[in-house]
Amino acid sequence: MFVRGLKRKCFDGEEDIEGTLAGIKAIPSYNLQRQSLLDMSLVKLQLCHMLVEPNLCRSVLIANTVRQIQEEMTQDGTWQMINTQSTGQASLDRLVSTDILCRSSRDQAEGKHGPAYGTFSKDFESDQAQDSSETMSTASSVQAPRNLQSNVWEMENPQENKGNFQKSLDQIFETLENKSPNSVEDLFSEVDNSYYDLDTMLTGMMSNSKMGHCDSLETFSSPTNTASNSNCKSDLNDLDHIVEILVES
Amino acid sequence: FLGAGGGNDIQWCFSQVKGAVDDDVAEADIISTVEFNHSGELLATGDKGGRVVIFQQEQENKTQPHSRGEYNVYSTFQSHEPEFDYLKSLEIEEKINKIRWLPQKNAAQFLLSTNDKTIKLWKISERDKRPEGYNLKEEDGRYRDPTTVTTLRVPVFRPMDLMVEASPRRIFANAHTYHINSISINSDYETYLSADDLRINLWHLEITDRSFNIVDIKPANMEELTEVITAAEFHPNSCSTFVYSSSKGTIRLCDMRASALCDRHSKLFEEPEDPSNRSFFSEIISSISDVKFSHSGRYMMTRDYLSVKIWDLNMENRPVETYQVHEYLRSKLCSLYENDCIFDKFECCWNGSDRQVGFLPLCTSDYSLIVMTGSYNNFFRMFDRNTKRDITLEASRENNKPRTVLKPRKVCASGKRKKDEISVDSLDFNKKILHTAWHPKENIIAVATTNNLYIFQDKMN
C-alpha cells in the first residue's frame, strides 16, 4: 500500500516542517493536491498501451473528475493563476513526473488497462460508422451513406494522420498550460488514432516497460495493411525527435 | 452469526479449492465470472482466456450423510477466441464477462456466455451410451464386406464411459458497439437482454440475426458523454420489467410495455449525496458495479465501491439499507485512484433458499436475507439483514482444513492494531475477490480469488 506523500513544490515552502518526525512528509496544500490529481487524471486519460479497446466507464469517470477539478479551479480563480505562473518548460516537467508516477504504479498493478482516450474520442467519430456496419437489423435506423464516408476517412490518410499526430501532441501540452478553460472539451475533439501510438511508444521508450509496448506495437503493425505500417514508421521518426526534446529539458 | 433468531448461525468451513497453487498467475487463468445453475448441481466459471469450466456436485454420499457433495470438473471448453476488429484496429478480448444458465428443460444443460462483443448459447450434453452391432460396419468403423453378412441384427445401445460435450447452438453477434457488461435471462425463458456501456438489446433465444434496442443512452454528440450503463437485470417475475445501473450511482427501472425504446425510465433510484463525504472521488465511488434483484423481486441490491445498498422497489429516493464493505478505504481513495483499484468492479449476491437461513418478517415470500460481496486481501464479507451483524472471511489456502470453521478476520482502520487484526496498509490490493456465488438451495458458496475458486459450506450439525 502506498505510504507516499505528494511531491512538494517550491512555492509550498510555507509549510512548517520542523518538528515532524523523520520520514513523514508534511501534508501538501489543497491546491497542490488538486493540481496533482488533475495531472494524474490527464495522464491516465492519455496513457494507453494497448491493442484492446479501453474501458469506456473508466475513461468517462476520469474525464468527469478532470471536469470537476477544472470547474472548481475556474471558480477559485486558480485556473488563471497557474496559466500565468508556469512556463512551457515547467509544465513539460510536470507531464514527465506524473507519467513516471503513474507508470510505476501501473507496473505494480500489471494487467490493468489505461484508457486510450485517443481511441475513446476516435470512437466518437467512427462509431457512426460502427453502428451500421456492426449492428445487424436492429430497430434503430441504418446510416449507410455516412458509413462509407467515415471509412474513407479512417483508412486512407497517412499524411493527414501525420499532421494530426503533431496537432495531438500540441494538445497535450496545451492542456497543461491551460491556455483556455475549455481545454477539456478540446481534449475530446479531433484526436485520432495515431495519438495513442505516441503515448504507447513514449512510455515504452522512456523506460524498460515490462509490458513491452514496443513489442506489442510491432506485432500490431505487421499483419495489417501497408498503409498503417508506413504510418507507424513516420510516427516513430517524429517520436524520436520529440523524445529528444523532452529528455534534454 | 447468520439466521433469523433462534441461534441458527451459519458457520462456514472450507470445502475445496480449484486452480493452480502457483503464485505466478497466468493471465488466461484469471477467473472473470462464477455462476451456479438453477439446481445448484453445476457451477460454471469463465476466465480471461475465454474458457468455461463447469463443475458438477457429486451425488450425496450415503455413507456420509452430513457432508454435501464435492464439486468436480464436469466439462471444459473454449467458449470465445480472441478476435481482431479490423475497422478499429483493436483486439477483442476473449475474456468471459458473464455466464448465465438457462433453467433445465430436458436432459441437456444450456448456458449463455459472453465476452465484450458476442454472446453464445452453449448446449452441454452427456453421452453415456453408444450404438453397437451395426450390420454393415465393424465396431471400429470399418465397412464390412457385404458378402460376409449372413444374418441381420438390430443395433443396440450399450453403455460407455460418460462423455460430456459442449456445442455452441447460437451465436448472437454484431449487436454491440461497446463492451457488454451484463446478460440477463427473462422470466419468460424465451428472451434475454444484453447490456453494453451505452445500449441494451433484447434478444430471442432462438433468433440470432435480429435484436431489439431497448435502451440507448448514447448522446448525439459524444463529447457530452458523462454517464455509462454498468449493469442490467430482468425482474425475476415480471417479464416486462428490468433495471439498469449507471456510473453515476443511479438505477433506472424500465417497463417494456411503455414504449419500444425505454429511454424514459419508470422509476429512478438515487440516493442524494452526503455533503460531508464529498470529494473529487465521490462520483467514481458511487458508480454501481453490480445490481441483483432479491428472490421475490421486491428488493434489489446494488454494489458500489465502498458499500452495498438494498433498495425497496417502492421507494426511489433512498435505499432501505446500506452496508459498508470496507469503509477504511475512504481515506485511501487517492492512492486507490492512482493504482486504478478504485475502478475495480465488485459483484454481490444473495443467499439461497436453504431453510437454515430462516424466514422473516421483512417480506415472508422473500428469503433474500444475506448479502455476500468481495473485498481486497482475498477477504469477502457477509451481511445479515435481520441481525445486522456482519462477518469478514478470507479465501486462503492456509485455512484449508475441511470441516474447520473459518476464523473471522478484522481490519484495523487506524490506531493500535490488536492481535490478529490486519492494518489497512498491509492489505494486498492485488488479491481481490470480485466474483462470488451462492448455491440456490444450499448453504454452499463459491468465491473466486484471482485464479483460484474456493468452495465453502456450512458446518452441518
GROMACS .gro file of N, CA, C and O in nm, chain A residues 1-2 4 30 34 37 40-41 44 50-58 60-62 64-65 67-69 72 101 105 108-109 111-113 119-120 122-124 127-128 130-131 133-139 151 188-189 196 220 224, chain B residues 27 84-85 87-91 93 117 174-179 197-199 209-213 218 222-223 225-228 230 247-248 278-281 283-284 287 332 334-335 337-341 343-345 424-425 429-430 432:
model
  452
    1MET      N    1   0.084  -0.119   0.000
    1MET     CA    2   0.000   0.000   0.000
    1MET      C    3   0.088   0.124   0.000
    1MET      O    4   0.197   0.123   0.055
    2PHE      N    5   0.041   0.226  -0.059
    2PHE     CA    6   0.127   0.344  -0.074
    2PHE      C    7   0.131   0.426   0.054
    2PHE      O    8   0.029   0.458   0.111
    4ARG      N    9   0.318   0.697   0.031
    4ARG     CA   10   0.399   0.807  -0.019
    4ARG      C   11   0.323   0.937  -0.010
    4ARG      O   12   0.203   0.943  -0.024
   30TYR      N   13  -0.401   2.206  -0.025
   30TYR     CA   14  -0.514   2.156  -0.102
   30TYR      C   15  -0.493   2.182  -0.251
   30TYR      O   16  -0.519   2.098  -0.336
   34ARG      N   17  -0.481   1.910  -0.544
   34ARG     CA   18  -0.577   1.917  -0.652
   34ARG      C   19  -0.507   1.919  -0.787
   34ARG      O   20  -0.547   1.851  -0.882
   37LEU      N   21  -0.376   1.583  -0.865
   37LEU     CA   22  -0.484   1.495  -0.907
   37LEU      C   23  -0.522   1.523  -1.052
   37LEU      O   24  -0.548   1.431  -1.131
   40MET      N   25  -0.251   1.381  -1.274
   40MET     CA   26  -0.261   1.235  -1.274
   40MET      C   27  -0.375   1.190  -1.365
   40MET      O   28  -0.364   1.096  -1.442
   41SER      N   29  -0.488   1.261  -1.354
   41SER     CA   30  -0.605   1.225  -1.433
   41SER      C   31  -0.579   1.243  -1.581
   41SER      O   32  -0.618   1.160  -1.663
   44LYS      N   33  -0.367   0.969  -1.700
   44LYS     CA   34  -0.446   0.845  -1.710
   44LYS      C   35  -0.529   0.841  -1.837
   44LYS      O   36  -0.546   0.739  -1.899
   50MET      N   37  -0.235  -0.021  -2.547
   50MET     CA   38  -0.297  -0.144  -2.573
   50MET      C   39  -0.350  -0.166  -2.710
   50MET      O   40  -0.370  -0.076  -2.788
   51LEU      N   41  -0.370  -0.290  -2.735
   51LEU     CA   42  -0.432  -0.332  -2.858
   51LEU      C   43  -0.581  -0.351  -2.835
   51LEU      O   44  -0.658  -0.359  -2.928
   52VAL      N   45  -0.616  -0.360  -2.708
   52VAL     CA   46  -0.757  -0.385  -2.675
   52VAL      C   47  -0.824  -0.252  -2.648
   52VAL      O   48  -0.765  -0.161  -2.593
   53GLU      N   49  -0.948  -0.243  -2.685
   53GLU     CA   50  -1.022  -0.120  -2.663
   53GLU      C   51  -1.030  -0.089  -2.513
   53GLU      O   52  -1.052  -0.178  -2.433
   54PRO      N   53  -1.013   0.037  -2.477
   54PRO     CA   54  -1.009   0.071  -2.337
   54PRO      C   55  -1.146   0.066  -2.272
   54PRO      O   56  -1.247   0.063  -2.341
   55ASN      N   57  -1.146   0.070  -2.143
   55ASN     CA   58  -1.267   0.065  -2.065
   55ASN      C   59  -1.336   0.201  -2.071
   55ASN      O   60  -1.286   0.299  -2.017
   56LEU      N   61  -1.452   0.207  -2.132
   56LEU     CA   62  -1.520   0.335  -2.151
   56LEU      C   63  -1.567   0.393  -2.018
   56LEU      O   64  -1.558   0.513  -1.995
   57CYS      N   65  -1.611   0.306  -1.929
   57CYS     CA   66  -1.659   0.352  -1.799
   57CYS      C   67  -1.548   0.424  -1.725
   57CYS      O   68  -1.566   0.534  -1.673
   58ARG      N   69  -1.433   0.364  -1.722
   58ARG     CA   70  -1.318   0.424  -1.654
   58ARG      C   71  -1.282   0.558  -1.717
   58ARG      O   72  -1.261   0.657  -1.647
   60VAL      N   73  -1.471   0.762  -1.884
   60VAL     CA   74  -1.574   0.862  -1.855
   60VAL      C   75  -1.560   0.912  -1.712
   60VAL      O   76  -1.569   1.032  -1.685
   61LEU      N   77  -1.535   0.822  -1.619
   61LEU     CA   78  -1.521   0.863  -1.478
   61LEU      C   79  -1.401   0.955  -1.459
   61LEU      O   80  -1.408   1.054  -1.387
   62ILE      N   81  -1.291   0.922  -1.524
   62ILE     CA   82  -1.171   1.007  -1.512
   62ILE      C   83  -1.197   1.143  -1.576
   62ILE      O   84  -1.163   1.248  -1.520
   64ASN      N   85  -1.477   1.293  -1.610
   64ASN     CA   86  -1.566   1.370  -1.523
   64ASN      C   87  -1.489   1.429  -1.407
   64ASN      O   88  -1.516   1.541  -1.362
   65THR      N   89  -1.392   1.355  -1.356
   65THR     CA   90  -1.310   1.406  -1.246
   65THR      C   91  -1.230   1.528  -1.292
   65THR      O   92  -1.221   1.629  -1.220
   67ARG      N   93  -1.307   1.732  -1.531
   67ARG     CA   94  -1.400   1.845  -1.548
   67ARG      C   95  -1.432   1.910  -1.415
   67ARG      O   96  -1.439   2.032  -1.402
   68GLN      N   97  -1.454   1.824  -1.317
   68GLN     CA   98  -1.488   1.871  -1.184
   68GLN      C   99  -1.378   1.960  -1.128
   68GLN      O  100  -1.402   2.067  -1.074
   69ILE      N  101  -1.254   1.912  -1.140
   69ILE     CA  102  -1.141   1.989  -1.090
   69ILE      C  103  -1.130   2.120  -1.164
   69ILE      O  104  -1.111   2.227  -1.106
   72GLU      N  105  -1.391   2.366  -1.053
   72GLU     CA  106  -1.359   2.423  -0.922
   72GLU      C  107  -1.246   2.524  -0.935
   72GLU      O  108  -1.249   2.631  -0.874
  101LEU      N  109   0.518   0.869  -1.216
  101LEU     CA  110   0.437   0.833  -1.100
  101LEU      C  111   0.337   0.725  -1.134
  101LEU      O  112   0.324   0.624  -1.067
  105SER      N  113   0.320   0.283  -1.065
  105SER     CA  114   0.207   0.216  -1.003
  105SER      C  115   0.142   0.120  -1.100
  105SER      O  116   0.087   0.020  -1.063
  108GLN      N  117   0.314  -0.201  -1.099
  108GLN     CA  118   0.276  -0.280  -0.983
  108GLN      C  119   0.145  -0.352  -1.004
  108GLN      O  120   0.127  -0.465  -0.963
  109ALA      N  121   0.056  -0.286  -1.067
  109ALA     CA  122  -0.075  -0.348  -1.090
  109ALA      C  123  -0.084  -0.387  -1.235
  109ALA      O  124  -0.159  -0.329  -1.311
  111GLY      N  125  -0.150  -0.556  -1.587
  111GLY     CA  126  -0.272  -0.612  -1.643
  111GLY      C  127  -0.384  -0.512  -1.641
  111GLY      O  128  -0.487  -0.532  -1.703
  112LYS      N  129  -0.365  -0.401  -1.573
  112LYS     CA  130  -0.471  -0.301  -1.574
  112LYS      C  131  -0.457  -0.217  -1.700
  112LYS      O  132  -0.349  -0.172  -1.736
  113HIS      N  133  -0.564  -0.188  -1.761
  113HIS     CA  134  -0.558  -0.111  -1.884
  113HIS      C  135  -0.583   0.035  -1.857
  113HIS      O  136  -0.679   0.072  -1.791
  119THR      N  137  -0.845   0.668  -2.858
  119THR     CA  138  -0.938   0.575  -2.919
  119THR      C  139  -1.079   0.607  -2.874
  119THR      O  140  -1.175   0.592  -2.948
  120PHE      N  141  -1.091   0.648  -2.750
  120PHE     CA  142  -1.217   0.690  -2.690
  120PHE      C  143  -1.282   0.796  -2.777
  120PHE      O  144  -1.396   0.785  -2.819
  122LYS      N  145  -1.185   0.870  -3.077
  122LYS     CA  146  -1.193   0.817  -3.212
  122LYS      C  147  -1.326   0.745  -3.228
  122LYS      O  148  -1.391   0.749  -3.330
  123ASP      N  149  -1.365   0.682  -3.121
  123ASP     CA  150  -1.497   0.620  -3.115
  123ASP      C  151  -1.605   0.720  -3.152
  123ASP      O  152  -1.700   0.690  -3.221
  124PHE      N  153  -1.591   0.842  -3.098
  124PHE     CA  154  -1.691   0.944  -3.119
  124PHE      C  155  -1.716   0.963  -3.267
  124PHE      O  156  -1.829   0.972  -3.311
  127ASP      N  157  -1.777   0.577  -3.455
  127ASP     CA  158  -1.881   0.481  -3.420
  127ASP      C  159  -2.008   0.504  -3.496
  127ASP      O  160  -2.095   0.419  -3.501
  128GLN      N  161  -2.021   0.619  -3.560
  128GLN     CA  162  -2.133   0.635  -3.650
  128GLN      C  163  -2.123   0.527  -3.756
  128GLN      O  164  -2.219   0.463  -3.795
  130GLN      N  165  -1.945   0.249  -3.710
  130GLN     CA  166  -1.955   0.119  -3.642
  130GLN      C  167  -2.099   0.074  -3.632
  130GLN      O  168  -2.132  -0.039  -3.655
  131ASP      N  169  -2.183   0.167  -3.590
  131ASP     CA  170  -2.323   0.133  -3.568
  131ASP      C  171  -2.380   0.055  -3.684
  131ASP      O  172  -2.435  -0.051  -3.668
  133SER      N  173  -2.228  -0.067  -3.959
  133SER     CA  174  -2.158  -0.184  -4.011
  133SER      C  175  -2.166  -0.300  -3.915
  133SER      O  176  -2.169  -0.414  -3.953
  134GLU      N  177  -2.169  -0.270  -3.786
  134GLU     CA  178  -2.164  -0.379  -3.690
  134GLU      C  179  -2.299  -0.427  -3.644
  134GLU      O  180  -2.315  -0.540  -3.603
  135THR      N  181  -2.394  -0.340  -3.645
  135THR     CA  182  -2.525  -0.380  -3.594
  135THR      C  183  -2.609  -0.435  -3.707
  135THR      O  184  -2.629  -0.371  -3.807
  136MET      N  185  -2.658  -0.554  -3.688
  136MET     CA  186  -2.739  -0.613  -3.793
  136MET      C  187  -2.885  -0.600  -3.760
  136MET      O  188  -2.931  -0.651  -3.660
  137SER      N  189  -2.956  -0.532  -3.846
  137SER     CA  190  -3.101  -0.524  -3.837
  137SER      C  191  -3.154  -0.494  -3.699
  137SER      O  192  -3.239  -0.566  -3.650
  138THR      N  193  -3.101  -0.394  -3.635
  138THR     CA  194  -3.164  -0.356  -3.508
  138THR      C  195  -3.278  -0.262  -3.539
  138THR      O  196  -3.295  -0.216  -3.650
  139ALA      N  197  -3.352  -0.231  -3.436
  139ALA     CA  198  -3.468  -0.146  -3.460
  139ALA      C  199  -3.427  -0.003  -3.492
  139ALA      O  200  -3.505   0.074  -3.544
  151ASN      N  201  -1.548   0.556  -4.330
  151ASN     CA  202  -1.450   0.453  -4.362
  151ASN      C  203  -1.335   0.510  -4.441
  151ASN      O  204  -1.220   0.483  -4.417
  188PHE      N  205  -1.126   1.624  -2.617
  188PHE     CA  206  -1.211   1.520  -2.672
  188PHE      C  207  -1.235   1.535  -2.820
  188PHE      O  208  -1.284   1.445  -2.885
  189SER      N  209  -1.204   1.653  -2.872
  189SER     CA  210  -1.237   1.670  -3.014
  189SER      C  211  -1.116   1.641  -3.100
  189SER      O  212  -1.003   1.664  -3.061
  196TYR      N  213  -0.267   0.769  -2.981
  196TYR     CA  214  -0.230   0.677  -2.874
  196TYR      C  215  -0.102   0.605  -2.906
  196TYR      O  216  -0.036   0.556  -2.818
  220PHE      N  217   0.145  -0.565  -3.371
  220PHE     CA  218   0.024  -0.499  -3.416
  220PHE      C  219   0.037  -0.455  -3.561
  220PHE      O  220  -0.051  -0.474  -3.643
  224THR      N  221  -0.123  -0.632  -4.066
  224THR     CA  222  -0.225  -0.550  -4.133
  224THR      C  223  -0.169  -0.475  -4.253
  224THR      O  224  -0.055  -0.492  -4.289
  276GLU      N  225  -0.214  -1.507  -1.698
  276GLU     CA  226  -0.323  -1.413  -1.726
  276GLU      C  227  -0.450  -1.484  -1.773
  276GLU      O  228  -0.561  -1.448  -1.734
  333PHE      N  229  -1.006  -0.992  -3.391
  333PHE     CA  230  -0.949  -0.864  -3.427
  333PHE      C  231  -1.052  -0.782  -3.501
  333PHE      O  232  -1.110  -0.828  -3.599
  334ASP      N  233  -1.077  -0.662  -3.451
  334ASP     CA  234  -1.171  -0.573  -3.517
  334ASP      C  235  -1.092  -0.491  -3.619
  334ASP      O  236  -1.017  -0.400  -3.583
  336LEU      N  237  -1.188  -0.280  -3.839
  336LEU     CA  238  -1.231  -0.142  -3.859
  336LEU      C  239  -1.164  -0.048  -3.759
  336LEU      O  240  -1.123   0.061  -3.792
  337LYS      N  241  -1.153  -0.093  -3.636
  337LYS     CA  242  -1.094  -0.008  -3.534
  337LYS      C  243  -0.948  -0.042  -3.506
  337LYS      O  244  -0.886   0.022  -3.424
  338SER      N  245  -0.899  -0.144  -3.572
  338SER     CA  246  -0.762  -0.190  -3.545
  338SER      C  247  -0.740  -0.221  -3.398
  338SER      O  248  -0.643  -0.175  -3.339
  339LEU      N  249  -0.831  -0.292  -3.341
  339LEU     CA  250  -0.818  -0.328  -3.200
  339LEU      C  251  -0.855  -0.473  -3.180
  339LEU      O  252  -0.938  -0.527  -3.251
  340GLU      N  253  -0.794  -0.531  -3.078
  340GLU     CA  254  -0.829  -0.669  -3.043
  340GLU      C  255  -0.957  -0.672  -2.964
  340GLU      O  256  -0.987  -0.580  -2.887
  342GLU      N  257  -1.113  -0.885  -2.678
  342GLU     CA  258  -1.071  -0.983  -2.577
  342GLU      C  259  -1.164  -1.102  -2.572
  342GLU      O  260  -1.286  -1.088  -2.589
  366LYS      N  261  -1.818  -0.860  -2.695
  366LYS     CA  262  -1.897  -0.829  -2.815
  366LYS      C  263  -1.999  -0.935  -2.856
  366LYS      O  264  -2.095  -0.901  -2.924
  423ASN      N  265  -2.252  -0.908  -3.341
  423ASN     CA  266  -2.266  -0.784  -3.418
  423ASN      C  267  -2.376  -0.692  -3.373
  423ASN      O  268  -2.433  -0.619  -3.454
  424ALA      N  269  -2.409  -0.697  -3.245
  424ALA     CA  270  -2.515  -0.607  -3.200
  424ALA      C  271  -2.464  -0.503  -3.101
  424ALA      O  272  -2.539  -0.419  -3.056
  425HIS      N  273  -2.336  -0.513  -3.066
  425HIS     CA  274  -2.284  -0.422  -2.964
  425HIS      C  275  -2.159  -0.351  -3.010
  425HIS      O  276  -2.058  -0.414  -3.041
  426THR      N  277  -2.169  -0.219  -3.012
  426THR     CA  278  -2.052  -0.138  -3.046
  426THR      C  279  -1.960  -0.126  -2.926
  426THR      O  280  -1.838  -0.118  -2.940
  427TYR      N  281  -2.018  -0.124  -2.809
  427TYR     CA  282  -1.941  -0.105  -2.686
  427TYR      C  283  -1.931  -0.238  -2.612
  427TYR      O  284  -1.984  -0.338  -2.656
  428HIS      N  285  -1.863  -0.237  -2.501
  428HIS     CA  286  -1.835  -0.363  -2.432
  428HIS      C  287  -1.953  -0.411  -2.351
  428HIS      O  288  -2.005  -0.339  -2.266
  446ASP      N  289  -2.195  -0.051  -2.260
  446ASP     CA  290  -2.178   0.076  -2.190
  446ASP      C  291  -2.288   0.177  -2.221
  446ASP      O  292  -2.320   0.262  -2.139
  447LEU      N  293  -2.344   0.168  -2.340
  447LEU     CA  294  -2.440   0.272  -2.379
  447LEU      C  295  -2.575   0.218  -2.425
  447LEU      O  296  -2.669   0.296  -2.440
  448ARG      N  297  -2.584   0.090  -2.449
  448ARG     CA  298  -2.709   0.037  -2.504
  448ARG      C  299  -2.747  -0.096  -2.441
  448ARG      O  300  -2.663  -0.172  -2.396
  458ASP      N  301  -3.019  -1.335  -3.578
  458ASP     CA  302  -2.987  -1.230  -3.674
  458ASP      C  303  -3.063  -1.100  -3.648
  458ASP      O  304  -3.065  -1.009  -3.728
  459ARG      N  305  -3.125  -1.094  -3.534
  459ARG     CA  306  -3.204  -0.975  -3.506
  459ARG      C  307  -3.211  -0.951  -3.356
  459ARG      O  308  -3.230  -1.046  -3.279
  460SER      N  309  -3.192  -0.828  -3.314
  460SER     CA  310  -3.216  -0.796  -3.174
  460SER      C  311  -3.279  -0.657  -3.169
  460SER      O  312  -3.265  -0.579  -3.262
  461PHE      N  313  -3.348  -0.630  -3.061
  461PHE     CA  314  -3.417  -0.503  -3.048
  461PHE      C  315  -3.345  -0.415  -2.947
  461PHE      O  316  -3.315  -0.458  -2.837
  462ASN      N  317  -3.320  -0.293  -2.986
  462ASN     CA  318  -3.256  -0.200  -2.895
  462ASN      C  319  -3.361  -0.140  -2.803
  462ASN      O  320  -3.456  -0.078  -2.850
  467LYS      N  321  -2.664   0.679  -2.560
  467LYS     CA  322  -2.554   0.744  -2.631
  467LYS      C  323  -2.598   0.884  -2.670
  467LYS      O  324  -2.701   0.903  -2.734
  471MET      N  325  -2.081   1.285  -2.883
  471MET     CA  326  -2.010   1.203  -2.785
  471MET      C  327  -1.929   1.284  -2.685
  471MET      O  328  -1.895   1.235  -2.578
  472GLU      N  329  -1.901   1.407  -2.718
  472GLU     CA  330  -1.828   1.491  -2.622
  472GLU      C  331  -1.911   1.520  -2.499
  472GLU      O  332  -1.860   1.561  -2.397
  474LEU      N  333  -2.075   1.293  -2.342
  474LEU     CA  334  -2.091   1.169  -2.267
  474LEU      C  335  -2.037   1.183  -2.125
  474LEU      O  336  -1.921   1.215  -2.104
  475THR      N  337  -2.123   1.162  -2.027
  475THR     CA  338  -2.078   1.171  -1.889
  475THR      C  339  -2.121   1.051  -1.805
  475THR      O  340  -2.086   1.040  -1.689
  476GLU      N  341  -2.202   0.965  -1.864
  476GLU     CA  342  -2.258   0.855  -1.786
  476GLU      C  343  -2.268   0.730  -1.873
  476GLU      O  344  -2.303   0.738  -1.990
  477VAL      N  345  -2.235   0.613  -1.815
  477VAL     CA  346  -2.248   0.488  -1.890
  477VAL      C  347  -2.329   0.387  -1.811
  477VAL      O  348  -2.347   0.400  -1.690
  479THR      N  349  -2.370   0.039  -1.637
  479THR     CA  350  -2.273  -0.051  -1.575
  479THR      C  351  -2.326  -0.192  -1.552
  479THR      O  352  -2.248  -0.287  -1.546
  496SER      N  353  -2.293   0.468  -1.406
  496SER     CA  354  -2.166   0.508  -1.345
  496SER      C  355  -2.186   0.627  -1.252
  496SER      O  356  -2.093   0.668  -1.183
  497LYS      N  357  -2.306   0.684  -1.250
  497LYS     CA  358  -2.332   0.796  -1.159
  497LYS      C  359  -2.408   0.750  -1.035
  497LYS      O  360  -2.458   0.832  -0.958
  527ARG      N  361  -1.815   1.450   0.064
  527ARG     CA  362  -1.787   1.488  -0.075
  527ARG      C  363  -1.638   1.501  -0.102
  527ARG      O  364  -1.563   1.558  -0.024
  528SER      N  365  -1.595   1.446  -0.215
  528SER     CA  366  -1.456   1.464  -0.257
  528SER      C  367  -1.453   1.452  -0.409
  528SER      O  368  -1.555   1.426  -0.470
  529PHE      N  369  -1.338   1.467  -0.466
  529PHE     CA  370  -1.325   1.452  -0.611
  529PHE      C  371  -1.355   1.309  -0.655
  529PHE      O  372  -1.376   1.284  -0.771
  530PHE      N  373  -1.353   1.219  -0.559
  530PHE     CA  374  -1.374   1.078  -0.593
  530PHE      C  375  -1.518   1.033  -0.569
  530PHE      O  376  -1.550   0.917  -0.590
  532GLU      N  377  -1.797   1.075  -0.722
  532GLU     CA  378  -1.870   1.014  -0.833
  532GLU      C  379  -1.816   0.876  -0.864
  532GLU      O  380  -1.892   0.782  -0.886
  533ILE      N  381  -1.683   0.864  -0.865
  533ILE     CA  382  -1.623   0.735  -0.901
  533ILE      C  383  -1.667   0.626  -0.804
  533ILE      O  384  -1.702   0.516  -0.844
  536SER      N  385  -2.023   0.492  -0.852
  536SER     CA  386  -2.051   0.412  -0.971
  536SER      C  387  -2.089   0.271  -0.929
  536SER      O  388  -2.020   0.206  -0.852
  581LYS      N  389  -0.816   0.638   0.172
  581LYS     CA  390  -0.709   0.597   0.082
  581LYS      C  391  -0.746   0.613  -0.065
  581LYS      O  392  -0.680   0.560  -0.154
  583CYS      N  393  -0.726   0.838  -0.284
  583CYS     CA  394  -0.632   0.895  -0.380
  583CYS      C  395  -0.534   0.790  -0.428
  583CYS      O  396  -0.508   0.777  -0.547
  584SER      N  397  -0.482   0.713  -0.335
  584SER     CA  398  -0.389   0.606  -0.374
  584SER      C  399  -0.458   0.500  -0.459
  584SER      O  400  -0.401   0.447  -0.553
  586TYR      N  401  -0.702   0.552  -0.650
  586TYR     CA  402  -0.724   0.611  -0.781
  586TYR      C  403  -0.596   0.601  -0.863
  586TYR      O  404  -0.597   0.566  -0.981
  587GLU      N  405  -0.487   0.628  -0.798
  587GLU     CA  406  -0.357   0.625  -0.864
  587GLU      C  407  -0.326   0.486  -0.919
  587GLU      O  408  -0.280   0.470  -1.032
  588ASN      N  409  -0.353   0.384  -0.838
  588ASN     CA  410  -0.320   0.248  -0.885
  588ASN      C  411  -0.436   0.179  -0.954
  588ASN      O  412  -0.430   0.060  -0.982
  589ASP      N  413  -0.541   0.256  -0.980
  589ASP     CA  414  -0.656   0.208  -1.057
  589ASP      C  415  -0.748   0.112  -0.982
  589ASP      O  416  -0.848   0.068  -1.037
  590CYS      N  417  -0.718   0.081  -0.858
  590CYS     CA  418  -0.805  -0.011  -0.784
  590CYS      C  419  -0.945   0.047  -0.765
  590CYS      O  420  -1.042  -0.028  -0.749
  592PHE      N  421  -1.131   0.155  -0.968
  592PHE     CA  422  -1.218   0.115  -1.078
  592PHE      C  423  -1.253  -0.034  -1.076
  592PHE      O  424  -1.321  -0.083  -1.167
  593ASP      N  425  -1.209  -0.105  -0.974
  593ASP     CA  426  -1.243  -0.247  -0.963
  593ASP      C  427  -1.393  -0.264  -0.952
  593ASP      O  428  -1.460  -0.192  -0.879
  594LYS      N  429  -1.445  -0.363  -1.024
  594LYS     CA  430  -1.590  -0.386  -1.023
  594LYS      C  431  -1.622  -0.510  -0.940
  594LYS      O  432  -1.608  -0.624  -0.984
  673VAL      N  433  -0.468  -0.161   0.755
  673VAL     CA  434  -0.507  -0.126   0.617
  673VAL      C  435  -0.387  -0.124   0.524
  673VAL      O  436  -0.395  -0.167   0.409
  674ASP      N  437  -0.276  -0.077   0.576
  674ASP     CA  438  -0.158  -0.064   0.491
  674ASP      C  439  -0.095  -0.197   0.455
  674ASP      O  440  -0.014  -0.204   0.363
  678PHE      N  441  -0.364  -0.535  -0.231
  678PHE     CA  442  -0.467  -0.489  -0.323
  678PHE      C  443  -0.465  -0.562  -0.456
  678PHE      O  444  -0.549  -0.539  -0.541
  679ASN      N  445  -0.369  -0.650  -0.472
  679ASN     CA  446  -0.370  -0.734  -0.591
  679ASN      C  447  -0.452  -0.859  -0.570
  679ASN      O  448  -0.485  -0.930  -0.664
  681LYS      N  449  -0.785  -0.956  -0.499
  681LYS     CA  450  -0.920  -0.904  -0.488
  681LYS      C  451  -1.022  -1.012  -0.519
  681LYS      O  452  -1.001  -1.094  -0.610
   0.00000   0.00000   0.00000
